[in-house]
Amino acid sequence: MTGARHAIVTGCSSGIGRAIAERLLADGWAVTGLSRSETSLGHGFRWLHADLSDPASVAETAVRIDPADALVHAAGYQRTALLGELDPEALAGMFAVHVGAASALANEVVPRMPDGGRVLLIGSRTSTGAAGKSQYAATKAALMGMGRTWAQELAPRGITVNVLSPGPTDTPMLADPGRAATPPKVPALGRLVDPEDVAALAGFLLGPHGKSITGQNYVICGGASL
């Protein structure tokens, strides 16, 4: 990995995280992927097991990773329920993976990150609210508050922090039985969001021309927010 820009990507085993890892590798980055499921993406890729539901374990794993030029937190999952049927354990679990893991990773990784680095958090269009998804929306909204705060703290070092918020994306998460109560709606453009499109925007924000963009939330939803 010597000489290449180094990115840490969570949730690299499938979906948006995998698409971003593949995009960065194609752009010449070295990538350290964190996930529960073992993943191999070829030259320049290193996989480490990480239980992202346990922020303390995530922090211990992060200590063993070489300094990174970019951190991408893409791991996530969704549980749905209407008010009156909410499960506190579902909220705690999603908060740990979406917010706790991001906080634990950044706390270990960013102090060792070179000036001019990048932090990218994968949020969700749902963060502004969607029936049956109040707990999921709350955890994704928390990422925006956390990300904008970090953007202010890290601006003196030239480190950018942004959020990418996809709408319904063509990933295995859509088939998760835990979200069966709220099946995805096809966006206005007539198709689900392509994870490679999300990865392309991520690649731009993480690349040299993303240096003037920080504290922003980019919604890529195929018109679902219209």
Short mmCIF file of N, CA and C in Angstrom, two decimals, residues 45-203:
data_model
loop_
_atom_site.label_atom_id
_atom_site.label_comp_id
_atom_site.label_asym_id
_atom_site.label_seq_id
_atom_site.Cartn_x
_atom_site.Cartn_y
_atom_site.Cartn_z
N PHE A 45 -6.30 -3.96 -1.85
CA PHE A 45 -7.36 -4.07 -0.84
C PHE A 45 -6.92 -4.96 0.31
N ARG A 46 -7.22 -4.50 1.52
CA ARG A 46 -6.97 -5.28 2.74
C ARG A 46 -8.25 -5.32 3.55
N TRP A 47 -8.65 -6.52 3.96
CA TRP A 47 -9.88 -6.65 4.75
C TRP A 47 -9.55 -6.92 6.20
N LEU A 48 -10.31 -6.27 7.09
CA LEU A 48 -10.21 -6.54 8.52
C LEU A 48 -11.60 -6.80 9.07
N HIS A 49 -11.71 -7.81 9.92
CA HIS A 49 -12.99 -8.08 10.56
C HIS A 49 -13.30 -6.98 11.57
N ALA A 50 -14.55 -6.52 11.55
CA ALA A 50 -14.97 -5.51 12.51
C ALA A 50 -16.45 -5.70 12.82
N ASP A 51 -16.77 -5.75 14.09
CA ASP A 51 -18.16 -5.79 14.52
C ASP A 51 -18.61 -4.36 14.75
N LEU A 52 -19.25 -3.79 13.74
CA LEU A 52 -19.60 -2.37 13.78
C LEU A 52 -20.75 -2.07 14.73
N SER A 53 -21.35 -3.12 15.29
CA SER A 53 -22.38 -2.90 16.31
C SER A 53 -21.77 -2.69 17.69
N ASP A 54 -20.45 -2.82 17.78
CA ASP A 54 -19.73 -2.67 19.05
C ASP A 54 -18.68 -1.58 18.89
N PRO A 55 -19.02 -0.31 19.17
CA PRO A 55 -18.08 0.79 18.97
C PRO A 55 -16.74 0.60 19.66
N ALA A 56 -16.72 -0.02 20.83
CA ALA A 56 -15.45 -0.24 21.53
C ALA A 56 -14.56 -1.17 20.74
N SER A 57 -15.15 -2.22 20.15
CA SER A 57 -14.40 -3.15 19.32
C SER A 57 -13.89 -2.45 18.06
N VAL A 58 -14.73 -1.57 17.50
CA VAL A 58 -14.33 -0.81 16.31
C VAL A 58 -13.11 0.05 16.61
N ALA A 59 -13.11 0.70 17.76
CA ALA A 59 -11.98 1.54 18.15
C ALA A 59 -10.71 0.72 18.28
N GLU A 60 -10.81 -0.48 18.84
CA GLU A 60 -9.65 -1.35 18.99
C GLU A 60 -9.10 -1.76 17.63
N THR A 61 -10.00 -2.02 16.68
CA THR A 61 -9.57 -2.37 15.32
C THR A 61 -8.89 -1.19 14.65
N ALA A 62 -9.44 0.01 14.83
CA ALA A 62 -8.91 1.20 14.18
C ALA A 62 -7.48 1.49 14.58
N VAL A 63 -7.14 1.19 15.81
CA VAL A 63 -5.78 1.45 16.30
C VAL A 63 -4.75 0.67 15.48
N ARG A 64 -5.17 -0.48 14.93
CA ARG A 64 -4.24 -1.35 14.20
C ARG A 64 -4.10 -0.98 12.72
N ILE A 65 -4.82 0.04 12.28
CA ILE A 65 -4.81 0.41 10.87
C ILE A 65 -3.82 1.55 10.64
N ASP A 66 -3.08 1.46 9.53
CA ASP A 66 -2.15 2.53 9.17
C ASP A 66 -2.90 3.85 8.98
N PRO A 67 -2.22 4.98 9.16
CA PRO A 67 -2.87 6.27 8.94
C PRO A 67 -3.55 6.33 7.57
N ALA A 68 -4.71 6.96 7.54
CA ALA A 68 -5.52 6.99 6.32
C ALA A 68 -5.73 8.42 5.85
N ASP A 69 -5.82 8.58 4.53
CA ASP A 69 -6.13 9.87 3.92
C ASP A 69 -7.63 10.13 3.86
N ALA A 70 -8.41 9.06 4.00
CA ALA A 70 -9.87 9.20 3.92
C ALA A 70 -10.54 8.13 4.77
N LEU A 71 -11.68 8.50 5.34
CA LEU A 71 -12.51 7.58 6.10
C LEU A 71 -13.92 7.64 5.54
N VAL A 72 -14.44 6.49 5.14
CA VAL A 72 -15.80 6.39 4.61
C VAL A 72 -16.60 5.44 5.49
N HIS A 73 -17.65 5.94 6.10
CA HIS A 73 -18.50 5.08 6.93
C HIS A 73 -19.79 4.79 6.18
N ALA A 74 -19.83 3.60 5.56
CA ALA A 74 -20.98 3.22 4.73
C ALA A 74 -21.80 2.09 5.33
N ALA A 75 -21.31 1.47 6.40
CA ALA A 75 -22.03 0.35 7.00
C ALA A 75 -23.37 0.82 7.55
N GLY A 76 -24.38 -0.02 7.39
CA GLY A 76 -25.68 0.33 7.93
C GLY A 76 -26.72 -0.72 7.65
N TYR A 77 -27.83 -0.59 8.33
CA TYR A 77 -28.98 -1.46 8.08
C TYR A 77 -30.23 -0.74 8.54
N GLN A 78 -31.38 -1.31 8.18
CA GLN A 78 -32.64 -0.62 8.47
C GLN A 78 -33.65 -1.57 9.11
N ARG A 79 -34.29 -1.09 10.16
CA ARG A 79 -35.43 -1.76 10.77
C ARG A 79 -36.60 -0.77 10.75
N THR A 80 -37.78 -1.25 10.42
CA THR A 80 -38.92 -0.36 10.27
C THR A 80 -40.06 -0.77 11.20
N ALA A 81 -40.81 0.22 11.66
CA ALA A 81 -41.98 -0.02 12.50
C ALA A 81 -42.73 1.29 12.68
N LEU A 82 -44.03 1.19 12.82
CA LEU A 82 -44.85 2.37 13.06
C LEU A 82 -44.86 2.71 14.55
N LEU A 83 -45.16 3.96 14.85
CA LEU A 83 -45.29 4.39 16.24
C LEU A 83 -46.34 3.52 16.94
N GLY A 84 -45.99 3.05 18.12
CA GLY A 84 -46.83 2.09 18.83
C GLY A 84 -46.30 0.69 18.75
N GLU A 85 -45.38 0.46 17.77
CA GLU A 85 -44.78 -0.85 17.59
C GLU A 85 -43.25 -0.77 17.62
N LEU A 86 -42.72 0.35 18.09
CA LEU A 86 -41.27 0.57 18.04
C LEU A 86 -40.55 -0.33 19.04
N ASP A 87 -39.39 -0.82 18.60
CA ASP A 87 -38.56 -1.70 19.41
C ASP A 87 -37.31 -0.93 19.87
N PRO A 88 -37.15 -0.71 21.17
CA PRO A 88 -35.97 0.03 21.65
C PRO A 88 -34.66 -0.62 21.24
N GLU A 89 -34.63 -1.94 21.14
CA GLU A 89 -33.40 -2.62 20.75
C GLU A 89 -33.05 -2.33 19.30
N ALA A 90 -34.06 -2.17 18.46
CA ALA A 90 -33.80 -1.83 17.06
C ALA A 90 -33.15 -0.45 16.96
N LEU A 91 -33.66 0.50 17.74
CA LEU A 91 -33.07 1.84 17.75
C LEU A 91 -31.64 1.80 18.25
N ALA A 92 -31.41 1.08 19.34
CA ALA A 92 -30.06 1.01 19.91
C ALA A 92 -29.09 0.36 18.93
N GLY A 93 -29.55 -0.68 18.24
CA GLY A 93 -28.68 -1.36 17.28
C GLY A 93 -28.31 -0.48 16.11
N MET A 94 -29.29 0.21 15.54
CA MET A 94 -29.00 1.09 14.41
C MET A 94 -28.14 2.27 14.83
N PHE A 95 -28.39 2.80 16.02
CA PHE A 95 -27.57 3.92 16.49
C PHE A 95 -26.12 3.49 16.68
N ALA A 96 -25.91 2.28 17.19
CA ALA A 96 -24.54 1.80 17.40
C ALA A 96 -23.80 1.68 16.08
N VAL A 97 -24.45 1.11 15.06
CA VAL A 97 -23.79 0.91 13.77
C VAL A 97 -23.63 2.22 13.01
N HIS A 98 -24.67 3.02 12.96
CA HIS A 98 -24.63 4.24 12.14
C HIS A 98 -23.83 5.36 12.80
N VAL A 99 -24.07 5.59 14.08
CA VAL A 99 -23.48 6.74 14.77
C VAL A 99 -22.32 6.34 15.67
N GLY A 100 -22.52 5.32 16.49
CA GLY A 100 -21.47 4.91 17.42
C GLY A 100 -20.21 4.47 16.72
N ALA A 101 -20.35 3.65 15.67
CA ALA A 101 -19.18 3.18 14.94
C ALA A 101 -18.47 4.32 14.23
N ALA A 102 -19.25 5.24 13.64
CA ALA A 102 -18.64 6.40 12.97
C ALA A 102 -17.84 7.23 13.96
N SER A 103 -18.42 7.46 15.12
CA SER A 103 -17.74 8.26 16.15
C SER A 103 -16.47 7.58 16.63
N ALA A 104 -16.56 6.28 16.91
CA ALA A 104 -15.40 5.54 17.40
C ALA A 104 -14.28 5.50 16.37
N LEU A 105 -14.64 5.28 15.12
CA LEU A 105 -13.63 5.23 14.06
C LEU A 105 -12.96 6.58 13.87
N ALA A 106 -13.77 7.61 13.71
CA ALA A 106 -13.20 8.94 13.48
C ALA A 106 -12.33 9.38 14.65
N ASN A 107 -12.73 9.03 15.85
CA ASN A 107 -11.97 9.43 17.03
C ASN A 107 -10.57 8.84 17.04
N GLU A 108 -10.41 7.66 16.45
CA GLU A 108 -9.10 7.02 16.38
C GLU A 108 -8.35 7.37 15.10
N VAL A 109 -9.09 7.50 14.00
CA VAL A 109 -8.46 7.65 12.68
C VAL A 109 -8.09 9.10 12.37
N VAL A 110 -8.99 10.04 12.64
CA VAL A 110 -8.78 11.41 12.18
C VAL A 110 -7.60 12.11 12.84
N PRO A 111 -7.33 11.91 14.13
CA PRO A 111 -6.14 12.56 14.70
C PRO A 111 -4.84 12.17 14.00
N ARG A 112 -4.81 10.99 13.40
CA ARG A 112 -3.60 10.54 12.68
C ARG A 112 -3.70 10.79 11.18
N MET A 113 -4.81 11.35 10.73
CA MET A 113 -5.02 11.61 9.31
C MET A 113 -4.20 12.82 8.87
N PRO A 114 -3.54 12.76 7.71
CA PRO A 114 -2.79 13.93 7.23
C PRO A 114 -3.73 15.11 6.98
N ASP A 115 -3.21 16.31 7.13
CA ASP A 115 -3.99 17.49 6.78
C ASP A 115 -4.43 17.38 5.32
N GLY A 116 -5.64 17.87 5.03
CA GLY A 116 -6.17 17.76 3.68
C GLY A 116 -6.91 16.46 3.43
N GLY A 117 -7.16 15.70 4.47
CA GLY A 117 -7.85 14.42 4.33
C GLY A 117 -9.35 14.58 4.11
N ARG A 118 -10.03 13.43 4.09
CA ARG A 118 -11.46 13.42 3.80
C ARG A 118 -12.20 12.49 4.76
N VAL A 119 -13.38 12.91 5.17
CA VAL A 119 -14.30 12.05 5.92
C VAL A 119 -15.64 12.09 5.20
N LEU A 120 -16.20 10.92 4.92
CA LEU A 120 -17.48 10.83 4.22
C LEU A 120 -18.39 9.87 4.97
N LEU A 121 -19.56 10.35 5.34
CA LEU A 121 -20.54 9.55 6.06
C LEU A 121 -21.72 9.26 5.14
N ILE A 122 -22.16 8.02 5.09
CA ILE A 122 -23.31 7.68 4.26
C ILE A 122 -24.58 7.80 5.10
N GLY A 123 -25.37 8.81 4.77
CA GLY A 123 -26.62 9.05 5.46
C GLY A 123 -27.78 8.42 4.71
N SER A 124 -28.88 9.13 4.63
CA SER A 124 -30.06 8.63 3.92
C SER A 124 -31.02 9.77 3.65
N ARG A 125 -31.68 9.71 2.49
CA ARG A 125 -32.73 10.69 2.22
C ARG A 125 -33.81 10.62 3.30
N THR A 126 -33.97 9.44 3.89
CA THR A 126 -34.98 9.23 4.93
C THR A 126 -34.73 10.06 6.18
N SER A 127 -33.56 10.64 6.31
CA SER A 127 -33.22 11.39 7.53
C SER A 127 -34.16 12.55 7.79
N THR A 128 -34.87 13.01 6.76
CA THR A 128 -35.82 14.11 6.95
C THR A 128 -37.21 13.60 7.33
N GLY A 129 -37.36 12.26 7.42
CA GLY A 129 -38.62 11.69 7.85
C GLY A 129 -39.30 10.84 6.80
N ALA A 130 -39.81 9.69 7.21
CA ALA A 130 -40.58 8.80 6.34
C ALA A 130 -41.40 7.88 7.23
N ALA A 131 -42.66 7.72 6.91
CA ALA A 131 -43.56 6.92 7.74
C ALA A 131 -43.01 5.51 7.93
N GLY A 132 -43.02 5.06 9.17
CA GLY A 132 -42.54 3.72 9.50
C GLY A 132 -41.05 3.63 9.72
N LYS A 133 -40.35 4.75 9.56
CA LYS A 133 -38.88 4.70 9.63
C LYS A 133 -38.33 5.72 10.63
N SER A 134 -39.08 6.02 11.67
CA SER A 134 -38.65 7.08 12.59
C SER A 134 -37.33 6.78 13.26
N GLN A 135 -37.11 5.54 13.66
CA GLN A 135 -35.86 5.20 14.36
C GLN A 135 -34.67 5.25 13.40
N TYR A 136 -34.85 4.69 12.22
CA TYR A 136 -33.79 4.73 11.20
C TYR A 136 -33.48 6.18 10.83
N ALA A 137 -34.54 6.97 10.60
CA ALA A 137 -34.35 8.37 10.23
C ALA A 137 -33.58 9.13 11.30
N ALA A 138 -33.89 8.84 12.56
CA ALA A 138 -33.22 9.54 13.66
C ALA A 138 -31.72 9.27 13.66
N THR A 139 -31.33 8.02 13.41
CA THR A 139 -29.90 7.69 13.43
C THR A 139 -29.18 8.32 12.25
N LYS A 140 -29.84 8.39 11.10
CA LYS A 140 -29.20 9.01 9.94
C LYS A 140 -29.15 10.53 10.07
N ALA A 141 -30.17 11.12 10.69
CA ALA A 141 -30.14 12.56 10.95
C ALA A 141 -29.01 12.92 11.90
N ALA A 142 -28.74 12.03 12.84
CA ALA A 142 -27.64 12.27 13.78
C ALA A 142 -26.31 12.37 13.06
N LEU A 143 -26.15 11.61 11.98
CA LEU A 143 -24.90 11.68 11.21
C LEU A 143 -24.68 13.07 10.63
N MET A 144 -25.76 13.72 10.22
CA MET A 144 -25.61 15.06 9.64
C MET A 144 -25.15 16.07 10.70
N GLY A 145 -25.74 15.99 11.88
CA GLY A 145 -25.31 16.89 12.95
C GLY A 145 -23.87 16.64 13.35
N MET A 146 -23.50 15.38 13.44
CA MET A 146 -22.14 15.03 13.82
C MET A 146 -21.16 15.44 12.73
N GLY A 147 -21.54 15.18 11.48
CA GLY A 147 -20.65 15.50 10.37
C GLY A 147 -20.40 17.00 10.23
N ARG A 148 -21.44 17.80 10.36
CA ARG A 148 -21.26 19.26 10.24
C ARG A 148 -20.42 19.81 11.39
N THR A 149 -20.56 19.21 12.56
CA THR A 149 -19.73 19.63 13.70
C THR A 149 -18.27 19.30 13.44
N TRP A 150 -18.02 18.09 12.96
CA TRP A 150 -16.63 17.72 12.64
C TRP A 150 -16.07 18.62 11.55
N ALA A 151 -16.91 18.98 10.58
CA ALA A 151 -16.43 19.86 9.50
C ALA A 151 -15.90 21.17 10.07
N GLN A 152 -16.59 21.72 11.07
CA GLN A 152 -16.13 22.96 11.70
C GLN A 152 -14.83 22.73 12.46
N GLU A 153 -14.74 21.62 13.17
CA GLU A 153 -13.55 21.34 13.97
C GLU A 153 -12.32 21.10 13.10
N LEU A 154 -12.53 20.47 11.94
CA LEU A 154 -11.39 20.03 11.12
C LEU A 154 -11.03 20.98 9.99
N ALA A 155 -11.84 22.01 9.78
CA ALA A 155 -11.54 22.96 8.71
C ALA A 155 -10.14 23.57 8.81
N PRO A 156 -9.65 23.91 10.01
CA PRO A 156 -8.29 24.47 10.08
C PRO A 156 -7.21 23.53 9.55
N ARG A 157 -7.50 22.23 9.52
CA ARG A 157 -6.53 21.26 9.00
C ARG A 157 -6.78 20.93 7.53
N GLY A 158 -7.78 21.55 6.93
CA GLY A 158 -8.08 21.27 5.54
C GLY A 158 -8.74 19.92 5.32
N ILE A 159 -9.24 19.31 6.39
CA ILE A 159 -9.94 18.02 6.27
C ILE A 159 -11.42 18.30 6.04
N THR A 160 -11.97 17.74 4.97
CA THR A 160 -13.38 17.95 4.67
C THR A 160 -14.22 16.82 5.25
N VAL A 161 -15.43 17.16 5.63
CA VAL A 161 -16.38 16.17 6.16
C VAL A 161 -17.73 16.41 5.48
N ASN A 162 -18.23 15.39 4.80
CA ASN A 162 -19.51 15.52 4.11
C ASN A 162 -20.36 14.28 4.31
N VAL A 163 -21.64 14.42 3.98
CA VAL A 163 -22.60 13.32 4.08
C VAL A 163 -23.20 13.08 2.70
N LEU A 164 -23.29 11.82 2.32
CA LEU A 164 -24.00 11.41 1.10
C LEU A 164 -25.27 10.71 1.53
N SER A 165 -26.41 11.17 1.05
CA SER A 165 -27.69 10.62 1.50
C SER A 165 -28.46 10.03 0.32
N PRO A 166 -28.28 8.74 0.06
CA PRO A 166 -29.00 8.10 -1.05
C PRO A 166 -30.47 7.86 -0.71
N GLY A 167 -31.28 7.83 -1.77
CA GLY A 167 -32.64 7.35 -1.66
C GLY A 167 -32.64 5.84 -1.83
N PRO A 168 -33.77 5.23 -2.22
CA PRO A 168 -33.83 3.77 -2.36
C PRO A 168 -32.82 3.28 -3.39
N THR A 169 -31.87 2.52 -2.92
CA THR A 169 -30.73 2.10 -3.73
C THR A 169 -30.77 0.60 -3.97
N ASP A 170 -30.37 0.19 -5.15
CA ASP A 170 -30.43 -1.22 -5.54
C ASP A 170 -29.33 -2.01 -4.85
N THR A 171 -29.56 -2.36 -3.60
CA THR A 171 -28.59 -3.10 -2.79
C THR A 171 -29.31 -4.24 -2.06
N PRO A 172 -28.54 -5.19 -1.51
CA PRO A 172 -29.17 -6.29 -0.77
C PRO A 172 -30.01 -5.83 0.42
N MET A 173 -29.76 -4.63 0.95
CA MET A 173 -30.52 -4.15 2.10
C MET A 173 -32.01 -4.05 1.81
N LEU A 174 -32.37 -3.82 0.53
CA LEU A 174 -33.78 -3.69 0.19
C LEU A 174 -34.54 -4.99 0.40
N ALA A 175 -33.81 -6.12 0.36
CA ALA A 175 -34.45 -7.43 0.55
C ALA A 175 -34.41 -7.89 2.00
N ASP A 176 -33.90 -7.06 2.90
CA ASP A 176 -33.79 -7.44 4.30
C ASP A 176 -35.18 -7.62 4.91
N PRO A 177 -35.47 -8.78 5.50
CA PRO A 177 -36.79 -9.00 6.10
C PRO A 177 -37.13 -7.99 7.18
N GLY A 178 -36.13 -7.38 7.79
CA GLY A 178 -36.37 -6.42 8.86
C GLY A 178 -37.04 -5.14 8.41
N ARG A 179 -37.09 -4.91 7.09
CA ARG A 179 -37.75 -3.71 6.59
C ARG A 179 -38.95 -4.07 5.71
N ALA A 180 -39.46 -5.30 5.87
CA ALA A 180 -40.56 -5.77 5.05
C ALA A 180 -41.83 -4.93 5.20
N ALA A 181 -42.00 -4.29 6.35
CA ALA A 181 -43.21 -3.49 6.59
C ALA A 181 -43.27 -2.25 5.72
N THR A 182 -42.13 -1.81 5.19
CA THR A 182 -42.10 -0.61 4.36
C THR A 182 -41.29 -0.89 3.10
N PRO A 183 -41.87 -1.58 2.12
CA PRO A 183 -41.15 -1.87 0.88
C PRO A 183 -40.75 -0.58 0.17
N PRO A 184 -39.63 -0.59 -0.57
CA PRO A 184 -39.16 0.63 -1.23
C PRO A 184 -40.11 1.08 -2.33
N LYS A 185 -40.19 2.40 -2.50
CA LYS A 185 -40.96 2.97 -3.59
C LYS A 185 -40.00 3.39 -4.70
N VAL A 186 -40.36 3.09 -5.93
CA VAL A 186 -39.50 3.46 -7.06
C VAL A 186 -39.53 4.98 -7.21
N PRO A 187 -38.36 5.63 -7.28
CA PRO A 187 -38.31 7.09 -7.37
C PRO A 187 -38.90 7.63 -8.67
N ALA A 188 -39.01 8.95 -8.74
CA ALA A 188 -39.64 9.61 -9.88
C ALA A 188 -38.98 9.29 -11.21
N LEU A 189 -37.67 9.06 -11.21
CA LEU A 189 -36.97 8.75 -12.45
C LEU A 189 -37.24 7.33 -12.94
N GLY A 190 -38.00 6.55 -12.17
CA GLY A 190 -38.44 5.25 -12.65
C GLY A 190 -37.52 4.09 -12.37
N ARG A 191 -36.50 4.30 -11.56
CA ARG A 191 -35.58 3.21 -11.25
C ARG A 191 -34.92 3.49 -9.90
N LEU A 192 -34.49 2.40 -9.27
CA LEU A 192 -33.76 2.55 -8.02
C LEU A 192 -32.41 3.21 -8.27
N VAL A 193 -31.86 3.82 -7.25
CA VAL A 193 -30.54 4.45 -7.37
C VAL A 193 -29.49 3.37 -7.58
N ASP A 194 -28.59 3.59 -8.51
CA ASP A 194 -27.49 2.67 -8.79
C ASP A 194 -26.37 2.94 -7.78
N PRO A 195 -25.93 1.92 -7.03
CA PRO A 195 -24.85 2.16 -6.06
C PRO A 195 -23.58 2.69 -6.71
N GLU A 196 -23.36 2.39 -7.99
CA GLU A 196 -22.17 2.92 -8.66
C GLU A 196 -22.27 4.43 -8.86
N ASP A 197 -23.49 4.94 -8.98
CA ASP A 197 -23.66 6.40 -9.07
C ASP A 197 -23.31 7.06 -7.74
N VAL A 198 -23.72 6.42 -6.65
CA VAL A 198 -23.35 6.93 -5.33
C VAL A 198 -21.83 6.90 -5.16
N ALA A 199 -21.22 5.80 -5.61
CA ALA A 199 -19.77 5.66 -5.50
C ALA A 199 -19.04 6.70 -6.33
N ALA A 200 -19.59 7.05 -7.49
CA ALA A 200 -18.95 8.05 -8.34
C ALA A 200 -18.93 9.42 -7.66
N LEU A 201 -20.04 9.78 -7.03
CA LEU A 201 -20.07 11.05 -6.30
C LEU A 201 -19.14 11.00 -5.10
N ALA A 202 -19.10 9.85 -4.44
CA ALA A 202 -18.16 9.69 -3.32
C ALA A 202 -16.72 9.88 -3.80
N GLY A 203 -16.41 9.29 -4.96
CA GLY A 203 -15.06 9.42 -5.50
C GLY A 203 -14.69 10.86 -5.76
#
